């Protein structure tokens, strides 16, 4: 087995030892089932309720249904895309159609890599065909590469905004990433354009999870308002001195600090600047599968790089913070030094995350 993978496995096992509740994560159901088949005893999942009096609101995991098909995001280099400004001749269209027909035959025989090559040839010959991109996206779905499928679906929809296949494949891809709300939106649009049984089956899996996320957001909106009301109460100590003192004492070495408002974030940014520390700003959401995948590593990095300030922001709780930083997807990490953004990472890329922390923080 690859040494790097063994190292990651050891790190994962250590995370499970320190926090056994990780084994109840829906995406790890296969691993939990395997342990149980060996006679292992899994500690029961602790029941936590959100509280509003503590410094951090405790996150309550959403128990999603139908998560067996959820995969980790693919980060392969993008496949070749056609030139949208190219002039296409009739001969090129005919050649593209021939390549597509061969690709369909390859798909029926399970030769997905060959089908990708043929569809890429067709796309380069006729980059104005929405169906070619949507068909290649469907092959990426079969290969469990949802990000690649989303890229092709986006292109298909730019060419033809009424492409039912484009919406359907993008919806299936987003469901594969655990993006239930976005998947539901795409599948609803696809069903209005051209309803089929595959869309109906997908909706049965996606709708319950999307509804759970909506209920979760409503709950945290209520908690956020309670927190704001509590913060609005007047303080008796001198404001400026208290802020400086709290800011300096708020940098908890070796810990991940939750941030719930723009004011809290500004305090942490100011304190990090005063002490010349790198600050990592991590945007997450409790319904995000890749976020749950990366968080144990993020916690261990906080313990390793104790002179770095590690913050965590739930986009559903601190909507104003997410809006100010223009967060469009989670997980997203921003690296800030002296009050200025110096780098960022989008997605659950463990190696890139640690490499950039080491790069910007200096010696341990």
Short mmCIF file of C-alpha atoms in Angstrom, two decimals:
data_model
loop_
_atom_site.label_atom_id
_atom_site.label_comp_id
_atom_site.label_asym_id
_atom_site.label_seq_id
_atom_site.Cartn_x
_atom_site.Cartn_y
_atom_site.Cartn_z
CA UNK A 1 0.00 0.00 0.00
CA UNK A 2 1.18 3.54 -0.74
CA UNK A 3 3.07 5.04 2.24
CA UNK A 4 1.14 8.31 1.96
CA UNK A 5 -2.19 6.49 2.17
CA UNK A 6 -1.00 4.49 5.18
CA UNK A 7 -0.04 7.75 6.88
CA UNK A 8 -3.49 9.23 6.16
CA UNK A 9 -5.11 6.04 7.50
CA UNK A 10 -3.12 6.31 10.74
CA UNK A 11 -4.16 9.94 11.08
CA UNK A 12 -7.81 8.98 10.55
CA UNK A 13 -7.61 6.20 13.17
CA UNK A 14 -6.12 8.65 15.69
CA UNK A 15 -8.98 11.06 14.98
CA UNK A 16 -11.49 8.27 15.63
CA UNK A 17 -9.75 7.40 18.91
CA UNK A 18 -9.97 10.98 20.13
CA UNK A 19 -13.51 11.46 18.80
CA UNK A 20 -15.40 8.15 18.36
CA UNK A 21 -18.52 10.04 17.27
CA UNK A 22 -16.86 10.43 13.86
CA UNK A 23 -17.84 6.83 13.17
CA UNK A 24 -21.49 7.93 13.11
CA UNK A 25 -20.83 10.25 10.14
CA UNK A 26 -23.16 9.10 7.32
CA UNK A 27 -20.34 8.97 4.74
CA UNK A 28 -18.43 6.54 7.02
CA UNK A 29 -21.34 4.11 7.33
CA UNK A 30 -19.43 1.51 5.27
CA UNK A 31 -16.49 1.62 7.71
CA UNK A 32 -18.77 1.44 10.73
CA UNK A 33 -20.53 -1.61 9.22
CA UNK A 34 -17.18 -3.28 8.63
CA UNK A 35 -16.09 -2.74 12.24
CA UNK A 36 -19.37 -4.14 13.52
CA UNK A 37 -18.96 -7.21 11.28
CA UNK A 38 -15.66 -7.88 13.07
CA UNK A 39 -17.41 -7.76 16.43
CA UNK A 40 -16.28 -4.24 17.36
CA UNK A 41 -18.28 -2.20 19.88
CA UNK A 42 -19.12 1.28 18.63
CA UNK A 43 -19.85 3.89 21.34
CA UNK A 44 -23.37 5.34 20.95
CA UNK A 45 -23.64 8.69 19.26
CA UNK A 46 -23.87 11.47 21.84
CA UNK A 47 -27.00 13.58 21.65
CA UNK A 48 -26.15 17.25 21.59
CA UNK A 49 -28.53 20.15 21.63
CA UNK A 50 -27.58 23.62 20.42
CA UNK A 51 -27.03 26.14 23.21
CA UNK A 52 -26.84 29.87 22.99
CA UNK A 53 -25.16 30.78 26.27
CA UNK A 54 -21.74 29.24 25.60
CA UNK A 55 -18.95 30.88 23.64
CA UNK A 56 -19.58 28.51 20.74
CA UNK A 57 -22.89 27.15 19.53
CA UNK A 58 -22.65 23.36 19.46
CA UNK A 59 -23.21 22.01 15.95
CA UNK A 60 -25.90 19.34 15.66
CA UNK A 61 -25.21 16.93 12.83
CA UNK A 62 -28.03 16.29 10.43
CA UNK A 63 -28.76 12.59 9.97
CA UNK A 64 -29.05 12.37 6.20
CA UNK A 65 -30.76 9.52 4.35
CA UNK A 66 -29.50 7.74 1.22
CA UNK A 67 -25.84 8.74 1.64
CA UNK A 68 -24.30 5.54 0.26
CA UNK A 69 -23.65 7.21 -3.11
CA UNK A 70 -21.96 10.30 -1.63
CA UNK A 71 -18.29 10.46 -2.66
CA UNK A 72 -15.30 12.65 -1.91
CA UNK A 73 -14.86 15.48 -4.45
CA UNK A 74 -12.66 14.73 -7.46
CA UNK A 75 -9.84 17.19 -8.08
CA UNK A 76 -8.50 15.90 -11.40
CA UNK A 77 -7.29 18.45 -14.00
CA UNK A 78 -10.19 19.51 -16.25
CA UNK A 79 -10.66 17.65 -19.53
CA UNK A 80 -10.30 19.56 -22.79
CA UNK A 81 -13.13 21.93 -23.63
CA UNK A 82 -13.99 23.22 -27.08
CA UNK A 83 -13.40 26.76 -28.33
CA UNK A 84 -16.81 28.50 -28.20
CA UNK A 85 -15.68 31.05 -30.79
CA UNK A 86 -14.65 28.42 -33.35
CA UNK A 87 -16.42 28.19 -36.70
CA UNK A 88 -17.74 24.66 -37.25
CA UNK A 89 -18.09 23.17 -40.73
CA UNK A 90 -20.61 20.56 -41.82
CA UNK A 91 -17.82 18.00 -42.11
CA UNK A 92 -16.79 18.70 -38.52
CA UNK A 93 -20.38 18.30 -37.31
CA UNK A 94 -20.62 14.95 -39.13
CA UNK A 95 -17.31 13.80 -37.66
CA UNK A 96 -18.43 14.88 -34.18
CA UNK A 97 -21.67 12.92 -34.56
CA UNK A 98 -19.70 9.84 -35.63
CA UNK A 99 -17.45 10.12 -32.56
CA UNK A 100 -20.51 10.49 -30.36
CA UNK A 101 -22.09 7.34 -31.84
CA UNK A 102 -18.89 5.39 -31.16
CA UNK A 103 -18.87 6.78 -27.61
CA UNK A 104 -22.44 5.58 -27.03
CA UNK A 105 -21.37 2.09 -28.11
CA UNK A 106 -18.39 2.25 -25.75
CA UNK A 107 -20.67 3.32 -22.87
CA UNK A 108 -23.00 0.39 -23.52
CA UNK A 109 -19.98 -1.95 -23.27
CA UNK A 110 -18.72 -0.32 -20.07
CA UNK A 111 -15.63 1.22 -21.74
CA UNK A 112 -15.99 4.59 -20.04
CA UNK A 113 -12.43 5.83 -20.57
CA UNK A 114 -12.72 5.14 -24.29
CA UNK A 115 -16.08 6.91 -24.30
CA UNK A 116 -14.50 9.97 -22.66
CA UNK A 117 -11.80 10.12 -25.34
CA UNK A 118 -14.35 9.85 -28.14
CA UNK A 119 -16.64 12.48 -26.63
CA UNK A 120 -13.71 14.84 -26.09
CA UNK A 121 -12.85 14.44 -29.79
CA UNK A 122 -16.47 15.23 -30.65
CA UNK A 123 -16.47 18.33 -28.40
CA UNK A 124 -13.29 19.67 -30.00
CA UNK A 125 -14.84 19.17 -33.44
CA UNK A 126 -18.17 20.77 -32.50
CA UNK A 127 -17.87 22.91 -29.35
CA UNK A 128 -21.35 24.40 -29.91
CA UNK A 129 -23.21 21.17 -29.11
CA UNK A 130 -24.87 21.15 -25.70
CA UNK A 131 -25.71 17.45 -25.90
CA UNK A 132 -22.04 16.49 -26.35
CA UNK A 133 -21.07 18.15 -23.07
CA UNK A 134 -24.09 16.70 -21.28
CA UNK A 135 -23.28 13.22 -22.59
CA UNK A 136 -19.67 13.46 -21.45
CA UNK A 137 -20.95 14.67 -18.07
CA UNK A 138 -23.06 11.50 -17.81
CA UNK A 139 -19.91 9.40 -18.28
CA UNK A 140 -18.16 11.32 -15.49
CA UNK A 141 -21.12 10.40 -13.25
CA UNK A 142 -20.54 6.71 -14.01
CA UNK A 143 -16.86 7.20 -13.09
CA UNK A 144 -17.89 8.93 -9.83
CA UNK A 145 -16.29 12.23 -10.82
CA UNK A 146 -19.04 14.72 -9.91
CA UNK A 147 -16.93 17.89 -10.17
CA UNK A 148 -15.95 17.04 -13.74
CA UNK A 149 -19.61 16.29 -14.51
CA UNK A 150 -20.66 19.65 -13.08
CA UNK A 151 -18.14 21.49 -15.28
CA UNK A 152 -19.52 19.86 -18.41
CA UNK A 153 -23.13 20.37 -17.29
CA UNK A 154 -22.46 24.08 -16.69
CA UNK A 155 -21.06 24.38 -20.22
CA UNK A 156 -24.03 22.49 -21.68
CA UNK A 157 -26.43 24.87 -19.95
CA UNK A 158 -24.53 27.93 -21.17
CA UNK A 159 -25.02 26.68 -24.73
CA UNK A 160 -28.63 25.58 -24.15
CA UNK A 161 -30.32 26.95 -21.00
CA UNK A 162 -33.23 24.55 -21.59
CA UNK A 163 -31.12 21.39 -21.57
CA UNK A 164 -33.01 18.90 -19.39
CA UNK A 165 -30.04 16.54 -19.49
CA UNK A 166 -27.71 19.33 -18.36
CA UNK A 167 -29.87 20.05 -15.31
CA UNK A 168 -30.40 16.37 -14.56
CA UNK A 169 -26.70 15.43 -14.68
CA UNK A 170 -25.73 18.48 -12.63
CA UNK A 171 -28.40 17.59 -10.07
CA UNK A 172 -27.15 14.00 -9.85
CA UNK A 173 -23.57 15.26 -9.51
CA UNK A 174 -24.44 17.63 -6.70
CA UNK A 175 -26.30 14.85 -4.90
CA UNK A 176 -23.17 12.71 -5.24
CA UNK A 177 -21.28 15.49 -3.40
CA UNK A 178 -23.93 15.76 -0.70
CA UNK A 179 -25.10 19.18 -1.96
CA UNK A 180 -28.72 18.31 -1.39
CA UNK A 181 -30.33 21.75 -1.72
CA UNK A 182 -28.54 22.58 -4.98
CA UNK A 183 -29.28 19.10 -6.32
CA UNK A 184 -32.99 19.50 -5.56
CA UNK A 185 -33.12 22.80 -7.47
CA UNK A 186 -31.52 21.29 -10.58
CA UNK A 187 -33.65 18.15 -10.52
CA UNK A 188 -36.87 20.18 -10.18
CA UNK A 189 -35.93 22.24 -13.25
CA UNK A 190 -35.03 19.08 -15.20
CA UNK A 191 -38.35 17.46 -14.29
CA UNK A 192 -40.28 20.47 -15.60
CA UNK A 193 -38.45 20.33 -18.93
CA UNK A 194 -38.42 16.57 -19.54
CA UNK A 195 -39.55 14.33 -16.68
CA UNK A 196 -38.27 10.74 -16.60
CA UNK A 197 -37.96 7.84 -14.14
CA UNK A 198 -34.31 8.56 -13.34
CA UNK A 199 -35.23 12.07 -12.17
CA UNK A 200 -38.13 10.66 -10.13
CA UNK A 201 -35.82 8.20 -8.34
CA UNK A 202 -33.24 10.91 -7.67
CA UNK A 203 -35.86 13.25 -6.22
CA UNK A 204 -36.98 10.58 -3.75
CA UNK A 205 -33.42 10.46 -2.39
CA UNK A 206 -32.66 14.18 -2.49
CA UNK A 207 -35.88 15.81 -1.25
CA UNK A 208 -35.83 14.47 2.35
CA UNK A 209 -32.25 15.65 2.89
CA UNK A 210 -32.90 19.05 1.35
CA UNK A 211 -35.88 19.53 3.66
CA UNK A 212 -33.74 18.61 6.67
CA UNK A 213 -31.22 21.28 5.68
CA UNK A 214 -33.99 23.87 5.42
CA UNK A 215 -35.23 23.02 8.91
CA UNK A 216 -31.67 23.19 10.20
CA UNK A 217 -31.20 26.67 8.72
CA UNK A 218 -34.40 27.91 10.32
CA UNK A 219 -33.23 26.62 13.70
CA UNK A 220 -29.86 28.33 13.42
CA UNK A 221 -31.46 31.55 12.26
CA UNK A 222 -33.44 31.55 15.50
CA UNK A 223 -30.29 30.83 17.52
CA UNK A 224 -28.38 33.55 15.68
CA UNK A 225 -31.03 36.11 16.58
CA UNK A 226 -30.83 35.06 20.22
CA UNK A 227 -27.07 35.50 20.17
CA UNK A 228 -27.40 38.96 18.59
CA UNK A 229 -29.91 40.02 21.23
CA UNK A 230 -27.55 38.87 23.97
CA UNK A 231 -24.59 40.74 22.47
CA UNK A 232 -26.70 43.89 22.14
CA UNK A 233 -26.98 44.16 25.91
CA UNK A 234 -24.81 47.05 27.25
CA UNK A 235 -21.49 46.23 28.89
CA UNK A 236 -20.33 47.98 32.06
CA UNK A 237 -16.57 47.94 31.40
CA UNK A 238 -14.80 50.57 29.21
CA UNK A 239 -15.37 49.47 25.63
CA UNK A 240 -11.97 50.07 24.03
CA UNK A 241 -9.87 48.60 26.84
CA UNK A 242 -12.15 45.60 27.10
CA UNK A 243 -11.96 44.95 23.36
CA UNK A 244 -8.14 45.08 23.31
CA UNK A 245 -7.86 42.82 26.34
CA UNK A 246 -10.43 40.34 25.00
CA UNK A 247 -8.80 40.32 21.56
CA UNK A 248 -5.38 39.41 22.91
CA UNK A 249 -6.77 36.75 25.21
CA UNK A 250 -9.02 35.32 22.49
CA UNK A 251 -6.16 33.75 20.53
CA UNK A 252 -6.42 30.26 21.97
CA UNK A 253 -3.21 28.48 21.01
CA UNK A 254 -3.79 25.00 19.62
CA UNK A 255 -7.57 25.39 19.33
CA UNK A 256 -10.11 26.08 16.59
CA UNK A 257 -12.11 29.20 17.49
CA UNK A 258 -15.72 29.59 16.40
CA UNK A 259 -16.75 32.95 14.90
CA UNK A 260 -20.40 33.97 14.83
CA UNK A 261 -20.48 37.60 13.66
CA UNK A 262 -18.55 40.23 11.74
CA UNK A 263 -17.65 41.94 15.04
CA UNK A 264 -16.10 38.78 16.44
CA UNK A 265 -14.14 38.24 13.25
CA UNK A 266 -12.77 41.79 13.28
CA UNK A 267 -11.61 41.27 16.87
CA UNK A 268 -9.73 38.10 15.93
CA UNK A 269 -8.22 39.73 12.83
CA UNK A 270 -7.01 42.69 14.90
CA UNK A 271 -5.50 40.43 17.56
CA UNK A 272 -3.73 38.31 14.95
CA UNK A 273 -2.28 41.42 13.30
CA UNK A 274 -1.04 42.82 16.63
CA UNK A 275 0.81 39.57 17.35
CA UNK A 276 2.02 39.13 13.71
CA UNK A 277 0.31 35.76 13.39
CA UNK A 278 -1.08 33.99 10.35
CA UNK A 279 -4.87 33.64 10.60
CA UNK A 280 -6.75 30.83 8.79
CA UNK A 281 -10.44 31.52 8.21
CA UNK A 282 -12.39 28.30 7.54
CA UNK A 283 -15.95 28.52 6.19
CA UNK A 284 -18.04 25.40 6.74
CA UNK A 285 -21.59 24.08 7.10
CA UNK A 286 -22.91 21.19 9.17
CA UNK A 287 -24.69 19.70 6.14
CA UNK A 288 -21.49 19.68 4.07
CA UNK A 289 -19.96 16.18 3.70
CA UNK A 290 -16.48 17.38 2.55
CA UNK A 291 -16.43 19.76 5.55
CA UNK A 292 -16.89 16.88 7.97
CA UNK A 293 -14.15 15.04 6.09
CA UNK A 294 -11.58 17.86 6.46
CA UNK A 295 -12.44 19.11 9.98
CA UNK A 296 -10.47 16.45 11.96
CA UNK A 297 -7.35 17.43 10.01
CA UNK A 298 -8.06 21.12 10.58
CA UNK A 299 -8.24 20.46 14.33
CA UNK A 300 -4.97 18.55 14.30
CA UNK A 301 -3.29 21.35 12.33
CA UNK A 302 -4.38 23.81 15.04
CA UNK A 303 -2.60 21.64 17.60
CA UNK A 304 0.49 21.38 15.39
CA UNK A 305 0.79 25.06 14.40
CA UNK A 306 0.05 26.72 17.74
CA UNK A 307 1.26 30.16 16.65
CA UNK A 308 -1.35 30.22 13.87
CA UNK A 309 -4.89 31.45 14.59
CA UNK A 310 -7.47 28.90 13.36
CA UNK A 311 -11.04 30.22 12.98
CA UNK A 312 -14.23 28.42 11.94
CA UNK A 313 -17.37 30.07 10.51
CA UNK A 314 -20.67 28.27 9.86
CA UNK A 315 -22.15 29.98 6.78
CA UNK A 316 -25.71 29.23 7.91
CA UNK A 317 -25.14 30.79 11.32
CA UNK A 318 -22.90 33.74 10.39
CA UNK A 319 -24.54 34.72 7.13
CA UNK A 320 -23.14 38.26 7.28
CA UNK A 321 -19.55 36.99 7.61
CA UNK A 322 -19.95 34.61 4.67
CA UNK A 323 -21.44 37.41 2.56
CA UNK A 324 -18.62 39.80 3.40
CA UNK A 325 -16.03 37.23 2.25
CA UNK A 326 -18.06 36.30 -0.86
CA UNK A 327 -18.14 32.61 0.05
CA UNK A 328 -19.82 30.62 -2.75
CA UNK A 329 -18.92 27.07 -1.71
CA UNK A 330 -17.72 25.12 1.32
CA UNK A 331 -15.26 24.21 2.58
CA UNK A 332 -13.27 27.38 1.81
CA UNK A 333 -10.11 28.54 3.61
CA UNK A 334 -8.69 32.09 3.57
CA UNK A 335 -5.16 32.90 4.78
CA UNK A 336 -4.77 36.36 6.33
CA UNK A 337 -1.57 38.14 7.44
CA UNK A 338 -1.49 41.67 8.85
CA UNK A 339 -5.15 42.09 8.01
CA UNK A 340 -4.74 41.19 4.32
CA UNK A 341 -5.77 38.04 2.46
CA UNK A 342 -2.62 36.36 1.10
CA UNK A 343 -3.99 33.03 -0.16
CA UNK A 344 -6.99 30.70 -0.22
CA UNK A 345 -8.02 27.07 -0.73
CA UNK A 346 -11.42 25.92 -1.99
CA UNK A 347 -12.42 22.32 -1.36
CA UNK A 348 -11.34 19.52 0.99
CA UNK A 349 -7.74 19.31 -0.29
CA UNK A 350 -5.80 18.11 2.75
CA UNK A 351 -2.31 18.28 1.24
CA UNK A 352 -2.72 21.79 -0.20
CA UNK A 353 -4.22 23.08 3.05
CA UNK A 354 -1.28 21.98 5.21
CA UNK A 355 1.27 23.06 2.60
CA UNK A 356 -0.10 26.60 2.49
CA UNK A 357 -0.26 26.84 6.29
CA UNK A 358 3.39 25.81 6.50
CA UNK A 359 4.27 28.22 3.68
CA UNK A 360 2.65 31.29 5.23
CA UNK A 361 3.23 30.63 8.93
CA UNK A 362 7.00 30.21 8.85
CA UNK A 363 8.94 27.85 11.15
CA UNK A 364 7.05 26.00 13.90
#
